[in-house]
Tab-separated table of C-alpha atoms in Angstrom:
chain	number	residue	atom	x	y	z
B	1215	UNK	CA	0.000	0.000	0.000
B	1216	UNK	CA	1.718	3.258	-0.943
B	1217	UNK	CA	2.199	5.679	2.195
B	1218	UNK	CA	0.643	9.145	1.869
B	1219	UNK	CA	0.821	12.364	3.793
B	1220	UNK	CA	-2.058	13.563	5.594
B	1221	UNK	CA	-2.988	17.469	5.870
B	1222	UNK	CA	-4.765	18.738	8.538
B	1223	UNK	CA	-8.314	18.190	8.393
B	1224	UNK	CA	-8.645	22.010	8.412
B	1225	UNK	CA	-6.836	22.823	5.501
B	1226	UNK	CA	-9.887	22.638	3.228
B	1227	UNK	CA	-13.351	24.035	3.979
B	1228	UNK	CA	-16.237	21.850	2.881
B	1229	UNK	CA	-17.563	24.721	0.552
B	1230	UNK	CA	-14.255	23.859	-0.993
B	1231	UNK	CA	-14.495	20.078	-0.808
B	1232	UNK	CA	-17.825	20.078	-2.154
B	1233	UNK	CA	-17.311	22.422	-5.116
B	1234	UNK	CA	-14.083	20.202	-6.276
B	1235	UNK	CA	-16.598	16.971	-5.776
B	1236	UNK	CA	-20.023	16.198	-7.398
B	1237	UNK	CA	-20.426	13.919	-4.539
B	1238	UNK	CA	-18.462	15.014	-1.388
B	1239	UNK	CA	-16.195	12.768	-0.193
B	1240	UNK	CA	-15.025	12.312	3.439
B	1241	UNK	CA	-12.034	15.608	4.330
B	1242	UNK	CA	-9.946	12.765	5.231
B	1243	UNK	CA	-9.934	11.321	2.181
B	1244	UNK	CA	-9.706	14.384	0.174
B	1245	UNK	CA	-7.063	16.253	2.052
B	1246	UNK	CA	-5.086	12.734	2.164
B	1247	UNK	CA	-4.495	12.757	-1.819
B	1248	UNK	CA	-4.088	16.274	-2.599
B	1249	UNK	CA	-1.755	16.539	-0.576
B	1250	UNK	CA	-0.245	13.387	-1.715
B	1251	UNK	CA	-0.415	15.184	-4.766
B	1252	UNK	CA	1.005	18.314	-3.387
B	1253	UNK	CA	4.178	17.164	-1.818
B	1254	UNK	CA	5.239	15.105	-4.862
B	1255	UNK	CA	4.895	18.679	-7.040
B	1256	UNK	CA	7.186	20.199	-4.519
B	1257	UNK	CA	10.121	17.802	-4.891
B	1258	UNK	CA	10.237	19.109	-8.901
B	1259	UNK	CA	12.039	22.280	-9.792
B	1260	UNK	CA	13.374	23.635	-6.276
B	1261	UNK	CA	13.706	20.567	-4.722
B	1262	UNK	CA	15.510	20.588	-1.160
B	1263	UNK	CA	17.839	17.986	-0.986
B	1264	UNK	CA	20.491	17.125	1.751
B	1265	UNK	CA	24.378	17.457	1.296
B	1266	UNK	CA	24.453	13.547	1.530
B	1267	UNK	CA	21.893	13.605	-1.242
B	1268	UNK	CA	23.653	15.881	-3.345
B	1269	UNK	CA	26.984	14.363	-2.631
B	1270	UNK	CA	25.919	10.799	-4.228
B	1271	UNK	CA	24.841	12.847	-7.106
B	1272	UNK	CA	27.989	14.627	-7.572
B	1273	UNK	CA	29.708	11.230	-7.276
B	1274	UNK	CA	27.497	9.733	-9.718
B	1275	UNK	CA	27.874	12.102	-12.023
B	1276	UNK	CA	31.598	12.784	-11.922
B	1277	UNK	CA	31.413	8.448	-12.689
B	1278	UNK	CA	28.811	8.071	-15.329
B	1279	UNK	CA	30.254	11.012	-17.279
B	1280	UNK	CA	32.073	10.015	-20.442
B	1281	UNK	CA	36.013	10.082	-19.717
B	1282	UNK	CA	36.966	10.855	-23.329
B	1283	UNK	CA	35.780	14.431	-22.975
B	1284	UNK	CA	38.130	15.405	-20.152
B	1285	UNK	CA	38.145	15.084	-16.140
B	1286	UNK	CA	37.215	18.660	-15.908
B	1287	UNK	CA	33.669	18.664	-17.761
B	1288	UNK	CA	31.326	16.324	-15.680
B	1289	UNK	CA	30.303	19.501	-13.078
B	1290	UNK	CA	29.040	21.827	-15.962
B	1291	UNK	CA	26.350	19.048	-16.972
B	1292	UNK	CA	25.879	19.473	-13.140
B	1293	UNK	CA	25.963	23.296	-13.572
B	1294	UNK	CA	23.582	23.271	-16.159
B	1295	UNK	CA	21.554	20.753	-15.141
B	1296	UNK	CA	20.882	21.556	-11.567
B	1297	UNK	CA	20.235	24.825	-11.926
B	1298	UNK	CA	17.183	24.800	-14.048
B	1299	UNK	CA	16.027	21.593	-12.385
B	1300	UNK	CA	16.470	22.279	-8.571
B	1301	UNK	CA	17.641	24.933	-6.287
B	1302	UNK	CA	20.443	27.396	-7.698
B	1303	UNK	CA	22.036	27.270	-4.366
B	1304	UNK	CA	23.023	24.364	-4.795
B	1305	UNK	CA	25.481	25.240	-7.559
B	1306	UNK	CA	27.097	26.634	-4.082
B	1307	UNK	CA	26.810	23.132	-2.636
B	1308	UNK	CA	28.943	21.548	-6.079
B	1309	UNK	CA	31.250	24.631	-5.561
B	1310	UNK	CA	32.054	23.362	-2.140
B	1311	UNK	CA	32.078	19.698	-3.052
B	1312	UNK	CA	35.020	20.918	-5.875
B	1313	UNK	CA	37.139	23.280	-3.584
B	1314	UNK	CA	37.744	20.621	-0.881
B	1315	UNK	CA	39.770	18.772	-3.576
B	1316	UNK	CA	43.424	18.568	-3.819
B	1317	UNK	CA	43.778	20.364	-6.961
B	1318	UNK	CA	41.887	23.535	-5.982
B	1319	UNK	CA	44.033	23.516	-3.024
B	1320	UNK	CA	45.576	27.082	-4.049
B	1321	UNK	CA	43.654	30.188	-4.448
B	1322	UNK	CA	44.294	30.876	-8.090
B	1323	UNK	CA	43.097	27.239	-8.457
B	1324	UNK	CA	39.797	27.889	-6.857
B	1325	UNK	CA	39.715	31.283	-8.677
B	1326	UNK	CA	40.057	29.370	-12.277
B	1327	UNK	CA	37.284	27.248	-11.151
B	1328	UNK	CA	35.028	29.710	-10.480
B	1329	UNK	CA	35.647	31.601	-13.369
B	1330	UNK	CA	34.199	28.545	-15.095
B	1331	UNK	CA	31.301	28.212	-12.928
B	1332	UNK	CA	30.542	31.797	-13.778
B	1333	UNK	CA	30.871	31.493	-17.448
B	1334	UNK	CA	28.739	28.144	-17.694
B	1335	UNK	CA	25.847	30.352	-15.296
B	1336	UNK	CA	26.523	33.276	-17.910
B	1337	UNK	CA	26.216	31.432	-20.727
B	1338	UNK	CA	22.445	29.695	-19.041
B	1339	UNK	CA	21.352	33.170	-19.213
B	1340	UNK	CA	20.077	32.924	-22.496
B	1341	UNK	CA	19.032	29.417	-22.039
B	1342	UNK	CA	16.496	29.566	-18.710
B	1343	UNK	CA	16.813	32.953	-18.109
B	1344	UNK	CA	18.794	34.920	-15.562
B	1345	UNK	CA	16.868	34.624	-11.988
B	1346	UNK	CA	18.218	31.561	-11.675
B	1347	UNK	CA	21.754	31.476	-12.885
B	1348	UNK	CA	21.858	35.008	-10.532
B	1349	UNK	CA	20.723	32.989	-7.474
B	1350	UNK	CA	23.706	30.625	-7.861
B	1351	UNK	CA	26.096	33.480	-8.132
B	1352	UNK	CA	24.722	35.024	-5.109
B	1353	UNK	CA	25.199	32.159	-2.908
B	1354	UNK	CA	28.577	31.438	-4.367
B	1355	UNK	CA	29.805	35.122	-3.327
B	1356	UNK	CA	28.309	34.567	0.122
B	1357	UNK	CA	30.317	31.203	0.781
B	1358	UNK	CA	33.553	32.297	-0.796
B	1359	UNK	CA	37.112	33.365	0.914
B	1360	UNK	CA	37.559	36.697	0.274
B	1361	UNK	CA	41.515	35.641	-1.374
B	1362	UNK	CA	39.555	32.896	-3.919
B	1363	UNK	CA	37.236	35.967	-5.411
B	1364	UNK	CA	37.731	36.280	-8.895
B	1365	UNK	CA	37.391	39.944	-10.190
B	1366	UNK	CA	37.731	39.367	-14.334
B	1367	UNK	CA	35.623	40.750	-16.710
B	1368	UNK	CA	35.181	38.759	-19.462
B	1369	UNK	CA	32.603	40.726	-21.579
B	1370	UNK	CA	34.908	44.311	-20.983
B	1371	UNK	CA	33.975	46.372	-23.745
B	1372	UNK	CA	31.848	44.219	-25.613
B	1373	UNK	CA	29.841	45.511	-28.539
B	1374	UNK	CA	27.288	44.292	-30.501
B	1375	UNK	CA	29.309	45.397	-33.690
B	1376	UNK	CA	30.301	43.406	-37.062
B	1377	UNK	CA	33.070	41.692	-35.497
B	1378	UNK	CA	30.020	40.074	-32.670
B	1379	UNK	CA	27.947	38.834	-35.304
B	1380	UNK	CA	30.428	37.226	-37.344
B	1381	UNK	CA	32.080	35.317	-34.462
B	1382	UNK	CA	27.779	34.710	-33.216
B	1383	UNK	CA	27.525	33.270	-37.274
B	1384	UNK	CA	30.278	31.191	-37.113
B	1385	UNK	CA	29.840	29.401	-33.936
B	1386	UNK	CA	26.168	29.229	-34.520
B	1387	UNK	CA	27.049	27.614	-38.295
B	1388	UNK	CA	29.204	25.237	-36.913
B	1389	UNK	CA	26.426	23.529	-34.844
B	1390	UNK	CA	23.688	24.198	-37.258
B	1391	UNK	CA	25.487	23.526	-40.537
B	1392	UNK	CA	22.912	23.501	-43.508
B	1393	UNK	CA	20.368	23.621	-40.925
B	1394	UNK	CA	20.439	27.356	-39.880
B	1395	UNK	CA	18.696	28.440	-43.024
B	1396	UNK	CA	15.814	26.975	-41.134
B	1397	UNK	CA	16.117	28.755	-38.152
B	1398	UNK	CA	16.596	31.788	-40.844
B	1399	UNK	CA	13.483	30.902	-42.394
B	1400	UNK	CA	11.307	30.925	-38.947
B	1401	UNK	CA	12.257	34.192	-38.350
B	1402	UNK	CA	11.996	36.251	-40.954
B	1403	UNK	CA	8.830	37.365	-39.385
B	1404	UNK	CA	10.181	37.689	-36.671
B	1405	UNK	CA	13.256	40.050	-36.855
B	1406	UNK	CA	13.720	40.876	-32.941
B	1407	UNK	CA	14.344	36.958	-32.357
B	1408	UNK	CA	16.490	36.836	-35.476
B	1409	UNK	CA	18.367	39.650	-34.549
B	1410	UNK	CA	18.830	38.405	-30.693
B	1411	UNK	CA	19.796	35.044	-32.088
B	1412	UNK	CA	22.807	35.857	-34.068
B	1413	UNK	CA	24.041	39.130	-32.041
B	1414	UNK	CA	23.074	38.104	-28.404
B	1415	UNK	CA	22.343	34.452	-27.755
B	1416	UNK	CA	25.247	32.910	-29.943
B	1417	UNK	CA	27.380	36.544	-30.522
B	1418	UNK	CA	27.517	37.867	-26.665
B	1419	UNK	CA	26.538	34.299	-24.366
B	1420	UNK	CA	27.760	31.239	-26.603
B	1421	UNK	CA	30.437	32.104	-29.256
B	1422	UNK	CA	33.322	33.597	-26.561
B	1423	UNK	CA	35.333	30.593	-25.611
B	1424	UNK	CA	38.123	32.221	-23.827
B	1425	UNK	CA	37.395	30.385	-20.863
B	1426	UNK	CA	34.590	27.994	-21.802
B	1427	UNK	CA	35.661	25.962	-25.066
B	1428	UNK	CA	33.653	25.324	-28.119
B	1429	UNK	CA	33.051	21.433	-26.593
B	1430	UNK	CA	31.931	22.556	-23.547
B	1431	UNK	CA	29.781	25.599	-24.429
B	1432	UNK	CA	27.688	22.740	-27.192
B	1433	UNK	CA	27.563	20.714	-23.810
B	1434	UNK	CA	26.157	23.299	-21.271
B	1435	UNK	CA	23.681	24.366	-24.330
B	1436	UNK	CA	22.821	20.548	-24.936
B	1437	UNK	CA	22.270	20.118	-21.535
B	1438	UNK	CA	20.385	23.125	-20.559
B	1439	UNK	CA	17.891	22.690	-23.094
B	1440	UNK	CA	17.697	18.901	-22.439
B	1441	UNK	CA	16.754	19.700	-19.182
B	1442	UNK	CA	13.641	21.851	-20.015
B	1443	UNK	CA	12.374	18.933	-21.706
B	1444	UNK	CA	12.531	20.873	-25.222
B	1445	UNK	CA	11.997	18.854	-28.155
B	1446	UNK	CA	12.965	20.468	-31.325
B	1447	UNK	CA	15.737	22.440	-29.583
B	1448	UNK	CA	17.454	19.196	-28.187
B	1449	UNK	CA	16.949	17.640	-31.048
B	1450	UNK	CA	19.095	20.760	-32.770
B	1451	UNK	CA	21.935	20.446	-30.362
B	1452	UNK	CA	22.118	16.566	-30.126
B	1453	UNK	CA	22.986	17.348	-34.024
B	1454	UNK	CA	25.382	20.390	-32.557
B	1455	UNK	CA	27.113	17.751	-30.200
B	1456	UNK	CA	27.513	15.340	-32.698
B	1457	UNK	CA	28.712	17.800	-35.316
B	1458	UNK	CA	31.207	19.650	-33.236
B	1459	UNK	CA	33.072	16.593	-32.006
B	1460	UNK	CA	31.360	14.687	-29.171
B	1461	UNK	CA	31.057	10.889	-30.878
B	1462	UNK	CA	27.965	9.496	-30.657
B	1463	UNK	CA	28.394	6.919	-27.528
B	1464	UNK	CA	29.506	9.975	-25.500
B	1465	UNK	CA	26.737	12.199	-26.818
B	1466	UNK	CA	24.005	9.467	-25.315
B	1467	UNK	CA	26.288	8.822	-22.335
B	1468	UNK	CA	25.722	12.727	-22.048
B	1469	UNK	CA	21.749	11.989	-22.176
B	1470	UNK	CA	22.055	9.321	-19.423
B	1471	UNK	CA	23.954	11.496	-16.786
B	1472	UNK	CA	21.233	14.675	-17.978
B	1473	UNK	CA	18.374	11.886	-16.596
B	1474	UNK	CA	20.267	10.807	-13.651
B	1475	UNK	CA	19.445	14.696	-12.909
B	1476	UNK	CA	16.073	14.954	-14.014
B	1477	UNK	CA	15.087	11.939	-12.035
B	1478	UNK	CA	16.995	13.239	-8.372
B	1479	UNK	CA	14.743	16.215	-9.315
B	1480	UNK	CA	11.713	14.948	-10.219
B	1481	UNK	CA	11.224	16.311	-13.772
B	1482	UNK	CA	10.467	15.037	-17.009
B	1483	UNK	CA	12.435	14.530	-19.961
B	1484	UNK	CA	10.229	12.207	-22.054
B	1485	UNK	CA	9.397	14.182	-24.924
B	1486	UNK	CA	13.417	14.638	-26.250
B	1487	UNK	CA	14.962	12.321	-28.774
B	1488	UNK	CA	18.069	10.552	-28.169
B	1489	UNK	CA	21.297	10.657	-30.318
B	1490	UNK	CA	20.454	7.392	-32.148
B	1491	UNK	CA	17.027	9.831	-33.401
B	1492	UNK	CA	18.741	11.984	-35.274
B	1493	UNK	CA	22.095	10.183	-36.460
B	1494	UNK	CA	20.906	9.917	-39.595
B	1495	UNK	CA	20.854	14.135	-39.663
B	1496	UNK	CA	24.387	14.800	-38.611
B	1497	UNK	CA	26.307	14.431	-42.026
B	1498	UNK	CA	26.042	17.999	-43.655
B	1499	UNK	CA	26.756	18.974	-47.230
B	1500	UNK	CA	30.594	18.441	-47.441
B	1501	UNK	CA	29.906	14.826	-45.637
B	1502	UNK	CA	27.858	13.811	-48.323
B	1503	UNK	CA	30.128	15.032	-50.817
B	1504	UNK	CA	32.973	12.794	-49.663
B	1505	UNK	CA	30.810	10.104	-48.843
B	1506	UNK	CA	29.133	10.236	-52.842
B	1507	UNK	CA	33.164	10.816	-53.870
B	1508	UNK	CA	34.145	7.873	-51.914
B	1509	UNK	CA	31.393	5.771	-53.454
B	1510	UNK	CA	31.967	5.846	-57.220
């Protein structure tokens, strides 16, 4: 028999109760499933879990992540993962979890580390918005030593000139390929999307690799959006993955560790393909060129 929480037999007046049921049930019963109900909603995006909780998850993580992309990659699928899913503070909890680690034993250690931790929340701005990427940064500060603050700038002097959109075009081409006329097409009415698409989203957030690279910016996008539960867009950036180096067995390895999240969260990510969906998409032009070359 499954166990259920029971409210207090106030929490619902029988106006209420009655209104919700053509045929009013016992408050008992009624307050017993909703807030059943209720408590299981809770534990989705905000969910308060313990440090032992979150610790297994790290571990997890840091285990199940493929090791042919680098030791130094598994925490921004955490990054980007965790923050849309659960509570931004605990971004502060995996900042912790990293620090008390032998090699961010020194101060400019822990300082290059959080650079990247700021650049991966930076760059989920224009993924999920900035509330909660801001959140993470807050607690961060709060928790840090005052010699470990980093005080860099990396968008000094940014403008959204030629020289923005071209490196925005090029990174965005070299995940979308052939495929960008697409997203061209879907916006032509639509010019304020088109234009924050190629100058903002990929020219200001995702295009500057100085401290993020090209690898793991596609990653924190692919994860991001996986996260959200986003169709078409994963769908896009599975392709990106594939197409800017990841093979495929690490792109699906990717997917696993993204669900491993989704499930200590409690949200849904049933409606996005998997690599193996859209293989047959990732060749572009110059592929199929060889490949027809090759053949006769």
């Amino acid at each position: 028999m499954a166990t259920v929480i029971r409210a207090n037999n106030n929490d619902f007046p029988d106006s209420y109760v009655q209104q919700v049921c053509r045929d009013p049930i016992p408050r008992a019963i009624f307050t017993t499933v909703y807030s059943h109900v209720n408590s299981k909603s809770k534990m989705g995006l905000g969910r308060d879990a313990s440090i032992e909780e979150l610790t297994a998850l790290f571990q997890d993580i840091e285990n199940s992540f493929p090791k042919g992309l680098g030791s130094d990659k598994w925490y921004l699928l955490l990054i980007a993962t965790l923050t849309y899913a659960s509570d931004p503070d605990h971004i502060a909890d995996l900042y912790t979890h990293l620090i008390s680690r032998p090699d961010f034993a020194t101060s400019e250690a822990r300082q290059g580390l959080v650079r990247r931790i700021r650049e991966t929340l930076f760059k989920l701005v224009s993924l999920i918005g900035v509330c909660k990427p801001l959140t993470a940064i807050f607690k961060i500060d709060t928790i840090e030593k005052p010699e470990d603050k980093d005080y860099s700038f990396s968008r000094e002097g940014w403008q959204a000139d030629d020289k923005n959109l071209e490196r925005g075009n090029g990174f965005l081409k070299k995940i979308y390929r052939h495929n960008s006329q697409f997203l061209t097409d879907k916006l032509t009415a639509h010019r304020d999307f088109d234009w924050i698409t190629w100058n903002v989203t990929y020219g200001l957030y995702l295009s500057d690799h100085a401290i993020l690279t090209d690898v793991e910016t596609e990653l924190v996008v692919l994860c991001g959006i996986l996260i959200q539960n986003l169709e078409a867009v994963t769908s896009f950036h599975l392709r990106g993955a594939r197409r800017i180096g990841m093979s495929k067995e690490q792109v699906e390895q990717i997917h696993i560790c993204c669900e491993k999240v989704a499930r200590f969260c409690n949200v849904r990510v049933d409606k996005v393909p998997r690599v193996a969906d859209i293989e047959h998409q990732v060749p572009w032009e110059f592929d199929l060129q060889a490949q027809t070359t090759t053949s006769s």
